[in-house]
CSV table of C-alpha atoms and ligand atoms in Angstrom, one decimal:
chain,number,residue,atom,x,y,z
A,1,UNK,CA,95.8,78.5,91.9
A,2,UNK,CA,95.0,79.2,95.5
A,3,UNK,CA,91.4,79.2,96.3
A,4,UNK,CA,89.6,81.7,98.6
A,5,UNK,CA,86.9,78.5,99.9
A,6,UNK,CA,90.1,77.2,101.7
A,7,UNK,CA,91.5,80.6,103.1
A,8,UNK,CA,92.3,80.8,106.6
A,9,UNK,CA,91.2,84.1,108.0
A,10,UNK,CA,94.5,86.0,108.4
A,11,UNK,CA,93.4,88.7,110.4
A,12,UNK,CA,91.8,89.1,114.0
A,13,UNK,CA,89.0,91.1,114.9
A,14,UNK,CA,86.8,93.1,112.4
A,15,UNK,CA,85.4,95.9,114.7
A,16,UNK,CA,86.9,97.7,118.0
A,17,UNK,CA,84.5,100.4,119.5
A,18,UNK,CA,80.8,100.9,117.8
A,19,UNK,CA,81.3,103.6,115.2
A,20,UNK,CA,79.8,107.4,116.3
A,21,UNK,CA,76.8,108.7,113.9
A,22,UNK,CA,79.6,110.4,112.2
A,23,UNK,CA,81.7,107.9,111.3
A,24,UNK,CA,78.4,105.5,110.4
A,25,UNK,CA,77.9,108.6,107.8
A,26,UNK,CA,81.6,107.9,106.7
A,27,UNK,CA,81.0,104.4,106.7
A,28,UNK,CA,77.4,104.7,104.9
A,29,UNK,CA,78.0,107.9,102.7
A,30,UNK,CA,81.7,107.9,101.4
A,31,UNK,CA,82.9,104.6,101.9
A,32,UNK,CA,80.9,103.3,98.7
A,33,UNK,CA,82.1,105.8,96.7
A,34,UNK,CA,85.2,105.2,97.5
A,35,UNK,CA,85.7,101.5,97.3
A,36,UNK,CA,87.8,100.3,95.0
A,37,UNK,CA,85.7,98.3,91.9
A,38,UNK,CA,87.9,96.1,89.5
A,39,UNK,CA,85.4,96.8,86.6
A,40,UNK,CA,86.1,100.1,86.7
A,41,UNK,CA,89.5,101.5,88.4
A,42,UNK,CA,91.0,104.1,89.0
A,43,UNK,CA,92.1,106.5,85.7
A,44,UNK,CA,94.5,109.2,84.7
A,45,UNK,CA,97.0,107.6,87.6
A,46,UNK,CA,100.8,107.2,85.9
A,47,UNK,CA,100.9,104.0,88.4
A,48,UNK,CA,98.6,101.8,90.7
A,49,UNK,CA,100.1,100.4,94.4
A,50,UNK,CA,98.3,98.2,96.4
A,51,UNK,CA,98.7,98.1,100.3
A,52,UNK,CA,97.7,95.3,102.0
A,53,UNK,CA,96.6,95.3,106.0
A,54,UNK,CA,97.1,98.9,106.2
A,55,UNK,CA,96.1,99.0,109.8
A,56,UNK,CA,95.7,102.7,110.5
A,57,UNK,CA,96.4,104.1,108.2
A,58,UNK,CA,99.7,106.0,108.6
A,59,UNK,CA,101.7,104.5,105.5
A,60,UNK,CA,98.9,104.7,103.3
A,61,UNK,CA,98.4,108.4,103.6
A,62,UNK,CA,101.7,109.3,103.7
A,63,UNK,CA,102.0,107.5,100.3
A,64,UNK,CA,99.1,109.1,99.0
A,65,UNK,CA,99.8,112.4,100.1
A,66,UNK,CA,103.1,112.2,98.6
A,67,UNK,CA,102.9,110.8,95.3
A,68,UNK,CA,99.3,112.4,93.9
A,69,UNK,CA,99.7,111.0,90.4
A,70,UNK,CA,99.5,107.0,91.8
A,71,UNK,CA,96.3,105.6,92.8
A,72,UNK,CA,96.6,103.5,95.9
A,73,UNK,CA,94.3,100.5,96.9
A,74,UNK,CA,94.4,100.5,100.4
A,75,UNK,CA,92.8,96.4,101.6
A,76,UNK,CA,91.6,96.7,105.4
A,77,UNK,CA,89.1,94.7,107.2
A,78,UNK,CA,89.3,96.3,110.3
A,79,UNK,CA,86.5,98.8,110.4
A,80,UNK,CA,88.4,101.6,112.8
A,81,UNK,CA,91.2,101.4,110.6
A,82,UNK,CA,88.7,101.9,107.7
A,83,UNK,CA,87.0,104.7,109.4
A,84,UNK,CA,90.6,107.0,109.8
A,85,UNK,CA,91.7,106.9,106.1
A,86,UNK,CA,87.7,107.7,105.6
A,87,UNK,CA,88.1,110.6,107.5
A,88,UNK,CA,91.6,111.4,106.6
A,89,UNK,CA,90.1,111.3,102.9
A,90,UNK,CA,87.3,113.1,103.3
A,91,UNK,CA,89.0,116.2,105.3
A,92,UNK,CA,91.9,116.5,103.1
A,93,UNK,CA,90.1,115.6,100.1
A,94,UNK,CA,92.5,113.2,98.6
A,95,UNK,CA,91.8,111.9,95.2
A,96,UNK,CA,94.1,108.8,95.0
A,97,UNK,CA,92.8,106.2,97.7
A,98,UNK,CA,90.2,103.2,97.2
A,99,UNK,CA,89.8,101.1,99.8
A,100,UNK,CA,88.1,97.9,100.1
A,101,UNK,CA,87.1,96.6,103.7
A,102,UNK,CA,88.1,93.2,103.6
A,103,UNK,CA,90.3,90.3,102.6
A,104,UNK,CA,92.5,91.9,100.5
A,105,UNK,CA,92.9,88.2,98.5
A,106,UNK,CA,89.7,89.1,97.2
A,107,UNK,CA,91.3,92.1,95.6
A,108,UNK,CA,93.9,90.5,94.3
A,109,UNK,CA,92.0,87.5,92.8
A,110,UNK,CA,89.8,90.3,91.1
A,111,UNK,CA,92.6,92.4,88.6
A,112,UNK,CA,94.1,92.1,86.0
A,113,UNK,CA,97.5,90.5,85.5
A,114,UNK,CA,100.3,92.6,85.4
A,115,UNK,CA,98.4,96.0,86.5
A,116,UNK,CA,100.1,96.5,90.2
A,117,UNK,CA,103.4,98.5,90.4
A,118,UNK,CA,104.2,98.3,93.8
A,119,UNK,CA,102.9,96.1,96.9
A,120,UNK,CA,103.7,96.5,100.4
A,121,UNK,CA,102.5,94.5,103.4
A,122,UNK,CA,103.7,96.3,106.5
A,123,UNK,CA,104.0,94.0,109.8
A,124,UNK,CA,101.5,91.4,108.9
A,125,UNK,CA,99.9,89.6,111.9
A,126,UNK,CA,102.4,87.6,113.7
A,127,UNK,CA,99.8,84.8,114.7
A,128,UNK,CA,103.0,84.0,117.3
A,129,UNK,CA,101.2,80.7,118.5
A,130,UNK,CA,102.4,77.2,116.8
A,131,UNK,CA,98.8,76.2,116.0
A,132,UNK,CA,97.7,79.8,115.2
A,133,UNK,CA,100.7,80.0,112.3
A,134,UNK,CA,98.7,78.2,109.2
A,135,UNK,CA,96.6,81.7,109.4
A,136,UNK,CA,100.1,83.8,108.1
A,137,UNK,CA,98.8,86.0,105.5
A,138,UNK,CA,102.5,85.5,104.0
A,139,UNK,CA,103.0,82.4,102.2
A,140,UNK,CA,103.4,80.8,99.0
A,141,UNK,CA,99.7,81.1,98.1
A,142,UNK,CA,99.7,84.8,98.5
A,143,UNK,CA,103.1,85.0,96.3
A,144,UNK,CA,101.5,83.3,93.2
A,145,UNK,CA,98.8,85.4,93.6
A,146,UNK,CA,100.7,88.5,93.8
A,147,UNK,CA,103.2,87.5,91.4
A,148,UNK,CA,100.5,87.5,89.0
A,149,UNK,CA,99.0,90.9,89.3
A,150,UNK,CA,102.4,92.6,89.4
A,151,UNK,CA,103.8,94.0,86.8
A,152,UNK,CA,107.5,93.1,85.4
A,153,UNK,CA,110.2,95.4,87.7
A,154,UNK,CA,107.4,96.0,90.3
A,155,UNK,CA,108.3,96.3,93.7
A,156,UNK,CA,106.9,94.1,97.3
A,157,UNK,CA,107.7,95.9,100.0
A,158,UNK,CA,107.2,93.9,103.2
A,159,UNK,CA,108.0,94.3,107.1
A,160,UNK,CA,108.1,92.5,110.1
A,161,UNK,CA,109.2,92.7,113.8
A,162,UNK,CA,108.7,88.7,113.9
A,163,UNK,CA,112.3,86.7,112.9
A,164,UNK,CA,110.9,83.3,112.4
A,165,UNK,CA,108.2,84.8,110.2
A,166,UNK,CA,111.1,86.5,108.2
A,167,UNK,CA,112.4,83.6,108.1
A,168,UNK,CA,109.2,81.2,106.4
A,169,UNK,CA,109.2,84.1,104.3
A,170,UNK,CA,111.9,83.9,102.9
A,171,UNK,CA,111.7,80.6,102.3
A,172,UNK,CA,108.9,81.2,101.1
A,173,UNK,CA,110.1,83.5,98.3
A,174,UNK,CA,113.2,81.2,97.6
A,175,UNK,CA,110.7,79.0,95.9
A,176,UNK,CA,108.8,81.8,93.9
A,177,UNK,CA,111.7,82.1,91.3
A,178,UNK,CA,109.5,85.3,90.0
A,179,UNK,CA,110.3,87.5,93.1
A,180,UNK,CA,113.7,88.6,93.5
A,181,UNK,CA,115.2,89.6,97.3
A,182,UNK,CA,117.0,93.0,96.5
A,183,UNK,CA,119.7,92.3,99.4
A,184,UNK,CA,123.6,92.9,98.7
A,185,UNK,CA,123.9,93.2,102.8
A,186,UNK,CA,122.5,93.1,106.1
A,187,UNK,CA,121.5,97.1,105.9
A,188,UNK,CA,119.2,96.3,103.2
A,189,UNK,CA,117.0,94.5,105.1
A,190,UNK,CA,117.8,96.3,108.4
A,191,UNK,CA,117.3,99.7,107.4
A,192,UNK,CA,113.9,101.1,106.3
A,193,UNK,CA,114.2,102.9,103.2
A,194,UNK,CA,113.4,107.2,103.4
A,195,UNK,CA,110.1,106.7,101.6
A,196,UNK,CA,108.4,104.0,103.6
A,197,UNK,CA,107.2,105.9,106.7
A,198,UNK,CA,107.0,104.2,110.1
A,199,UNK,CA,103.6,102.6,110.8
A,200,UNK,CA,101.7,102.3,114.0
A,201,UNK,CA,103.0,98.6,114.5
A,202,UNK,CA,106.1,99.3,114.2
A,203,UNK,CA,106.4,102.5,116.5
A,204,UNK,CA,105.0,99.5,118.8
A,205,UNK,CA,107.8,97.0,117.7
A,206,UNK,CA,110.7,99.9,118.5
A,207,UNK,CA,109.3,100.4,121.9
A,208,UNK,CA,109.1,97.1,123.2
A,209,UNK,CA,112.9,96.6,121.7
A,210,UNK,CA,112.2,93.9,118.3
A,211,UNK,CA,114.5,93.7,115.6
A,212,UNK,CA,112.4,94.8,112.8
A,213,UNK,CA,112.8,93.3,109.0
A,214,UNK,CA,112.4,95.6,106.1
A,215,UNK,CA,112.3,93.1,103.1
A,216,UNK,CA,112.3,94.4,99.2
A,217,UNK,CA,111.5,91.8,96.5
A,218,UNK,CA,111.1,92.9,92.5
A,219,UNK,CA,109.3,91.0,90.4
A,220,UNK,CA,111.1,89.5,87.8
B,301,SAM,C1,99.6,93.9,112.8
B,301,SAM,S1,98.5,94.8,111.9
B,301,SAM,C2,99.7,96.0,111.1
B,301,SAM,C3,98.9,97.2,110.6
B,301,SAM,C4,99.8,98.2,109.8
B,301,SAM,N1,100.2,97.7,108.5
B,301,SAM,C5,100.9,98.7,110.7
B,301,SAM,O1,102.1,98.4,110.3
B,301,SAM,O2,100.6,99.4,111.7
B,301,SAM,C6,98.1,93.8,110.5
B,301,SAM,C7,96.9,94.3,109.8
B,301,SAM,O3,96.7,93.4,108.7
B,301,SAM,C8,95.3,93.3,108.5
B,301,SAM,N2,95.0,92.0,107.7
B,301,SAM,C9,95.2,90.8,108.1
B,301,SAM,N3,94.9,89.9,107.2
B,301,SAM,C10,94.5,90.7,106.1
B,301,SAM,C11,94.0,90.3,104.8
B,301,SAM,N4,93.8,89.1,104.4
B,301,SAM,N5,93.6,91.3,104.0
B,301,SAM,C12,93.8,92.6,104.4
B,301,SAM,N6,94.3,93.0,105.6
B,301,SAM,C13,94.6,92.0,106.5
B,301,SAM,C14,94.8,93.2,109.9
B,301,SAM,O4,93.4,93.5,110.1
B,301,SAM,C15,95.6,94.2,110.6
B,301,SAM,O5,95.1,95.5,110.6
């Protein structure tokens, strides 16, 4: 089993701008309520999904606002990211979010087997640079951990604008025999499906003209 001592740190920087008083009050007042605590999840939710990286935000509310009987676990380390779906949760008062401001491997290594329904990481960080790729948060390590907190016929859901990280990925999975690539044909990884809402990334990604993967995997 991986091991979170020998983790690379996938992700870049932690904070942008300092935070105004009202979002220290978010940060201070709601966020603990509102983190997501293994011993004691979520209840009277017909299904739990777990989003990893979720940036700002924009997937993860749209999933929440449209299916109010699933909790969501929401993993961000990046504070301003952190500080939208606070405030997005606080104004609209949605029910179904946790979030937990950090390395969502943490998470993962904390639940239960078989008690995640559906996964998505959306346009994980490239880390484009040769020596830079060891810290892709996409790899086999993260597979066997995953594999194990999904449940049987549960769903990964993960995008990328990056072809060579597609492509380790894939590989990647080839070698998980308990992840299976729903793919008959090239529009099932080149379209996005209805209910998987464009992210901030990828708005980025269509602008500056990348291909952009949309891979589907069910656990077996
Ligand atoms: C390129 S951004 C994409 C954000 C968003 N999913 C989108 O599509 O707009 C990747 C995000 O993953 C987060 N991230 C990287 N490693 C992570 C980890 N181990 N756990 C949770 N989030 C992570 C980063 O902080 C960053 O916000």
């Amino acid at each position: 089993m991986p091991d979170s001592e020998h983790e690379l740190r996938s992700y870049g920087r932690r904070r942008g701008r300092k935070p105004s008083p009202r979002q220290s009050g978010l940060l201070q007042d709601d966020l603990p309520r509102l983190t997501f605590d293994p011993a004691s999840p979520p209840q009277g939710f017909k299904q739990t999904w777990l989003e990893i990286g979720f940036g700002g935000g924009e997937h993860l509310l749209w999933q929440a606002r449209h299916n109010p009987d699933v909790a969501l676990i929401g993993c961000e380390p990046f504070e301003d990211g952190v500080i939208k779906v606070l405030t997005a949760i606080t104004t609209d008062d949605l029910k179904n979010i946790r979030l937990h401001m950090g390395d969502a491997r943490d998470v993962v290594r904390s639940i239960p087997a078989a008690s995640i329904d559906r996964a998505f990481i959306l346009f994980p960080d490239p880390w484009p640079k040769r020596k830079h790729r060891k810290r892709r948060l996409v790899n086999s390590s993260l597979l066997a951990l995953l594999a194990n907190v999904m449940r049987t016929g549960a769903e990964l859901r993960i995008g990328t604008d990056i072809g060579d990280y597609a492509r380790t990925m894939l590989e990647a999975f080839a070698i998980e025999p308990r992840f299976v690539w729903q793919a008959d044909s090239p529009e099932d990884w080149r379209i996005r499906p209805s209910d998987w809402p464009e992210t901030r990334y990828e708005a980025k990604a269509v602008r500056e003209g990348r291909n952009r993967y949309y891979l589907r995997f069910l656990r077996a």
